[in-house]
PDB file of C-alpha atoms in Angstrom:
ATOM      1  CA  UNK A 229    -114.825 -20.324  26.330  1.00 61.00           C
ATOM      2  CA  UNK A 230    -116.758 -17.104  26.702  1.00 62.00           C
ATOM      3  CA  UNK A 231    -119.094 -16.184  29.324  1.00 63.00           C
ATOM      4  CA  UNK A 232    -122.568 -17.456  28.487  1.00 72.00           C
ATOM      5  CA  UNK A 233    -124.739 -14.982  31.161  1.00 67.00           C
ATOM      6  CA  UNK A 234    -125.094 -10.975  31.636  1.00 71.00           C
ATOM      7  CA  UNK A 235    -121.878  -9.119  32.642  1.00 64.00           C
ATOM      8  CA  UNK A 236    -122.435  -8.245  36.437  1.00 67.00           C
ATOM      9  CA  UNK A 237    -120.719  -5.043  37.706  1.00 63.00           C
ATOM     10  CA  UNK A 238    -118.624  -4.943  40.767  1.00 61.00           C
ATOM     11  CA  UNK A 239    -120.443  -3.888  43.675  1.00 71.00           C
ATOM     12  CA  UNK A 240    -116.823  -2.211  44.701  1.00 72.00           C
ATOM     13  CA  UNK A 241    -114.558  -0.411  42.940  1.00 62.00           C
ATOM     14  CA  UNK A 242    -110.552   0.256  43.959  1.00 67.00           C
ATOM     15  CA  UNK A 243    -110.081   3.877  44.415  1.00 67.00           C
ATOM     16  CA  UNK A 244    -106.908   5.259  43.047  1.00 63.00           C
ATOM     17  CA  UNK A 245    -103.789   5.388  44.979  1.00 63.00           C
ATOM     18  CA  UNK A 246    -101.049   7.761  45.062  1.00 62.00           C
ATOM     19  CA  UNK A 247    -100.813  11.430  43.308  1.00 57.00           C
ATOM     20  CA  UNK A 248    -104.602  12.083  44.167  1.00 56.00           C
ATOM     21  CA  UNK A 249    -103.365  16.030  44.094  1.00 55.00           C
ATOM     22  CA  UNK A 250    -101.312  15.825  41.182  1.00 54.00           C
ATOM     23  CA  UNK A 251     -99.403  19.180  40.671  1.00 57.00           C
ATOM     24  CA  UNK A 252    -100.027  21.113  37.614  1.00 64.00           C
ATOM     25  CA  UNK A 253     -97.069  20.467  35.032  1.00 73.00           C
ATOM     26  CA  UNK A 254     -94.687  23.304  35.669  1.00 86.00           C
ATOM     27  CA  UNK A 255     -93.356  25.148  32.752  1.00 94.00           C
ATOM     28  CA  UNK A 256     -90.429  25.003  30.746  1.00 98.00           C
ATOM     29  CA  UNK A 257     -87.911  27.692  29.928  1.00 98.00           C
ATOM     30  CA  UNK A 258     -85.879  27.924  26.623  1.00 98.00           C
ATOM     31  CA  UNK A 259     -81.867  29.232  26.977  1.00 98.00           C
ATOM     32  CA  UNK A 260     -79.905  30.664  25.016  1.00 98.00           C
ATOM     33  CA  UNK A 261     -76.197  30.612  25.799  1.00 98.00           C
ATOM     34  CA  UNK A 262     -73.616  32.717  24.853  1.00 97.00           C
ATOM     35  CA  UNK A 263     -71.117  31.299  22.490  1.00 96.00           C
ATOM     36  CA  UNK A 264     -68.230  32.972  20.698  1.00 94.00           C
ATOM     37  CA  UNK A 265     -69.303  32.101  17.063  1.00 95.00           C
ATOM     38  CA  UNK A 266     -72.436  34.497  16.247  1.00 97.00           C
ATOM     39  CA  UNK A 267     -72.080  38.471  16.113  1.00 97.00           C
ATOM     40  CA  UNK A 268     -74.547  40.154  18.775  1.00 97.00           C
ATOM     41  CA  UNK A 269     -76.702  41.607  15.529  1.00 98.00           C
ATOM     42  CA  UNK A 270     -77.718  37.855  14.286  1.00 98.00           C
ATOM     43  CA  UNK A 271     -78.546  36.833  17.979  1.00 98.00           C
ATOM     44  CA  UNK A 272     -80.868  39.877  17.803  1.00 98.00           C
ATOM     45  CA  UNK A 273     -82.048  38.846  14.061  1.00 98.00           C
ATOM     46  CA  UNK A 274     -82.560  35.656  15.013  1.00 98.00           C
ATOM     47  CA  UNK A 275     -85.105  36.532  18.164  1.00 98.00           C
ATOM     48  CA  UNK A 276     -87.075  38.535  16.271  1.00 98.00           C
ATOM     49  CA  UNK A 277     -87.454  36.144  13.711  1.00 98.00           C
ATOM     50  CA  UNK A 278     -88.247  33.274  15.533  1.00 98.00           C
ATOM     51  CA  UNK A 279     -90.166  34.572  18.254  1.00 98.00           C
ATOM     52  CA  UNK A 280     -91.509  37.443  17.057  1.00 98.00           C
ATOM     53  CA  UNK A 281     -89.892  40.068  19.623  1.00 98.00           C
ATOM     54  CA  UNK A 282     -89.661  43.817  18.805  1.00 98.00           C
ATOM     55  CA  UNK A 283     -86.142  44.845  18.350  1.00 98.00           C
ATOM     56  CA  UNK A 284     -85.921  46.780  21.638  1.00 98.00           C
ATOM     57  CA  UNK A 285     -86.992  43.197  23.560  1.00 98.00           C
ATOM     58  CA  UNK A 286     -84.328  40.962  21.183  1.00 98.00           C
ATOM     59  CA  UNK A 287     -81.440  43.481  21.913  1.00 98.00           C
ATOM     60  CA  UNK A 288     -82.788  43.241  25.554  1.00 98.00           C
ATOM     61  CA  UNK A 289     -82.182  39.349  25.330  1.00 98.00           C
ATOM     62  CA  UNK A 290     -79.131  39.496  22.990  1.00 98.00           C
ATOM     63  CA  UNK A 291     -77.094  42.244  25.761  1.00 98.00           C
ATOM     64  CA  UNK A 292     -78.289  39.607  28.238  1.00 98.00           C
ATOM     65  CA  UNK A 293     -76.842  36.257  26.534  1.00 98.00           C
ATOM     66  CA  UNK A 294     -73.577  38.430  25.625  1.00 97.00           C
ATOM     67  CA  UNK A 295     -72.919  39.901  29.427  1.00 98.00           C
ATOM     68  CA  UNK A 296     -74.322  37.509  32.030  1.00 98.00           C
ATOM     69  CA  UNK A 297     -73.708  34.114  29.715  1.00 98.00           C
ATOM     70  CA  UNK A 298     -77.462  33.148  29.214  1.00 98.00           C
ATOM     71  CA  UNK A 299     -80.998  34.596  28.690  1.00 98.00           C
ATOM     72  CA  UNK A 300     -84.387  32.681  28.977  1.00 98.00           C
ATOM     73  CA  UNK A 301     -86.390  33.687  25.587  1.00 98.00           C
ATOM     74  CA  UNK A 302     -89.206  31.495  25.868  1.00 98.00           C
ATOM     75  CA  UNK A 303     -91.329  29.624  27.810  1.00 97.00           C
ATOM     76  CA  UNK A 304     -94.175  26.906  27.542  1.00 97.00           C
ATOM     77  CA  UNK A 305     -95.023  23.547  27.628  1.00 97.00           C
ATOM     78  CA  UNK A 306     -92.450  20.896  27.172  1.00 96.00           C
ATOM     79  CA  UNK A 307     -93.445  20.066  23.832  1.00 97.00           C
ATOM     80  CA  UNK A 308     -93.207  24.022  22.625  1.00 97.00           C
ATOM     81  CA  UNK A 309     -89.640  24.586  24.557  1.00 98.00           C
ATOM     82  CA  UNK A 310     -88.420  21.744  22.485  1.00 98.00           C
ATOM     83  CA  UNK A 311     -89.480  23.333  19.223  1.00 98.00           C
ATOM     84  CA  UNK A 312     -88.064  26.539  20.185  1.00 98.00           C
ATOM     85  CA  UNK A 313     -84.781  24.884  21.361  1.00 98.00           C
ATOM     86  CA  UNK A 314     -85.094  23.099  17.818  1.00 98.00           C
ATOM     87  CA  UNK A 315     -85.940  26.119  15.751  1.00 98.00           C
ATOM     88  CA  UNK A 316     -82.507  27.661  17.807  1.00 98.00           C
ATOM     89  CA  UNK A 317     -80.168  24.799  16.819  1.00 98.00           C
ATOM     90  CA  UNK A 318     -81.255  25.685  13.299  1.00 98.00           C
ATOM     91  CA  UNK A 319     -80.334  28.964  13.446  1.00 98.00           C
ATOM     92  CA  UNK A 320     -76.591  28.081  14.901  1.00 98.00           C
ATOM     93  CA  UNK A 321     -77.596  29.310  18.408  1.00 98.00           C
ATOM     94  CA  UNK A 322     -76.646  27.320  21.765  1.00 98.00           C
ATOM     95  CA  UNK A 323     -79.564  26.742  23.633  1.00 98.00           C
ATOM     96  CA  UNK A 324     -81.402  24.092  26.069  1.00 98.00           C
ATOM     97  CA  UNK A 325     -84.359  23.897  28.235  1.00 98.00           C
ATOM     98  CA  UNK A 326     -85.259  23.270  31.802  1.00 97.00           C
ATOM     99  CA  UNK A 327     -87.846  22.924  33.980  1.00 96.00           C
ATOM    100  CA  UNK A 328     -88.621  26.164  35.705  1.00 87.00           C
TER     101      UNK A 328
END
């Protein structure tokens, strides 16, 4: 049976507990891996394309992926990296994302 009189507020109220200085979400980085299945010109094609670099900034990233094994190439939210790691997978590129 429902209350018949006026709601009465709580005098009190619980404070929260815990994370009261929550951190501010730290970013995400998107990889792409060398692999020995895509010529270093599509890598390049493929930056540009997706994320818009000049060609000077996707050979940058390409000469990086092709002699140190991996180059970050984006960065951004969770929800963003996972497009871009996505959009990647599309493309025939090896890639994944981590915290940074």
């Amino acid at each position: 049976m429902p209350p018949t009189g006026p709601l009465v507020a709580p005098t009190e109220v619980d404070r929260p507990v815990g994370d009261l200085d929550a951190e501010p979400d730290r970013p995400w980085v998107v990889i792409v891996w060398n692999d020995p299945i895509n010529l270093m010109s599509y890598v390049t094609f493929v930056l540009q394309k997706l994320f818009g670099y000049p060609l000077e900034v996707a050979e940058k990233l390409m000469l990086q992926v092709h002699y140190e094994g991996r180059a970050v190439v984006s960065n951004g939210p969770r929800e963003k990296a996972e497009l871009d790691v996505f959009r990647l997978h599309e493309h025939g590129l090896w890639a994944t994302m981590q915290q940074d």
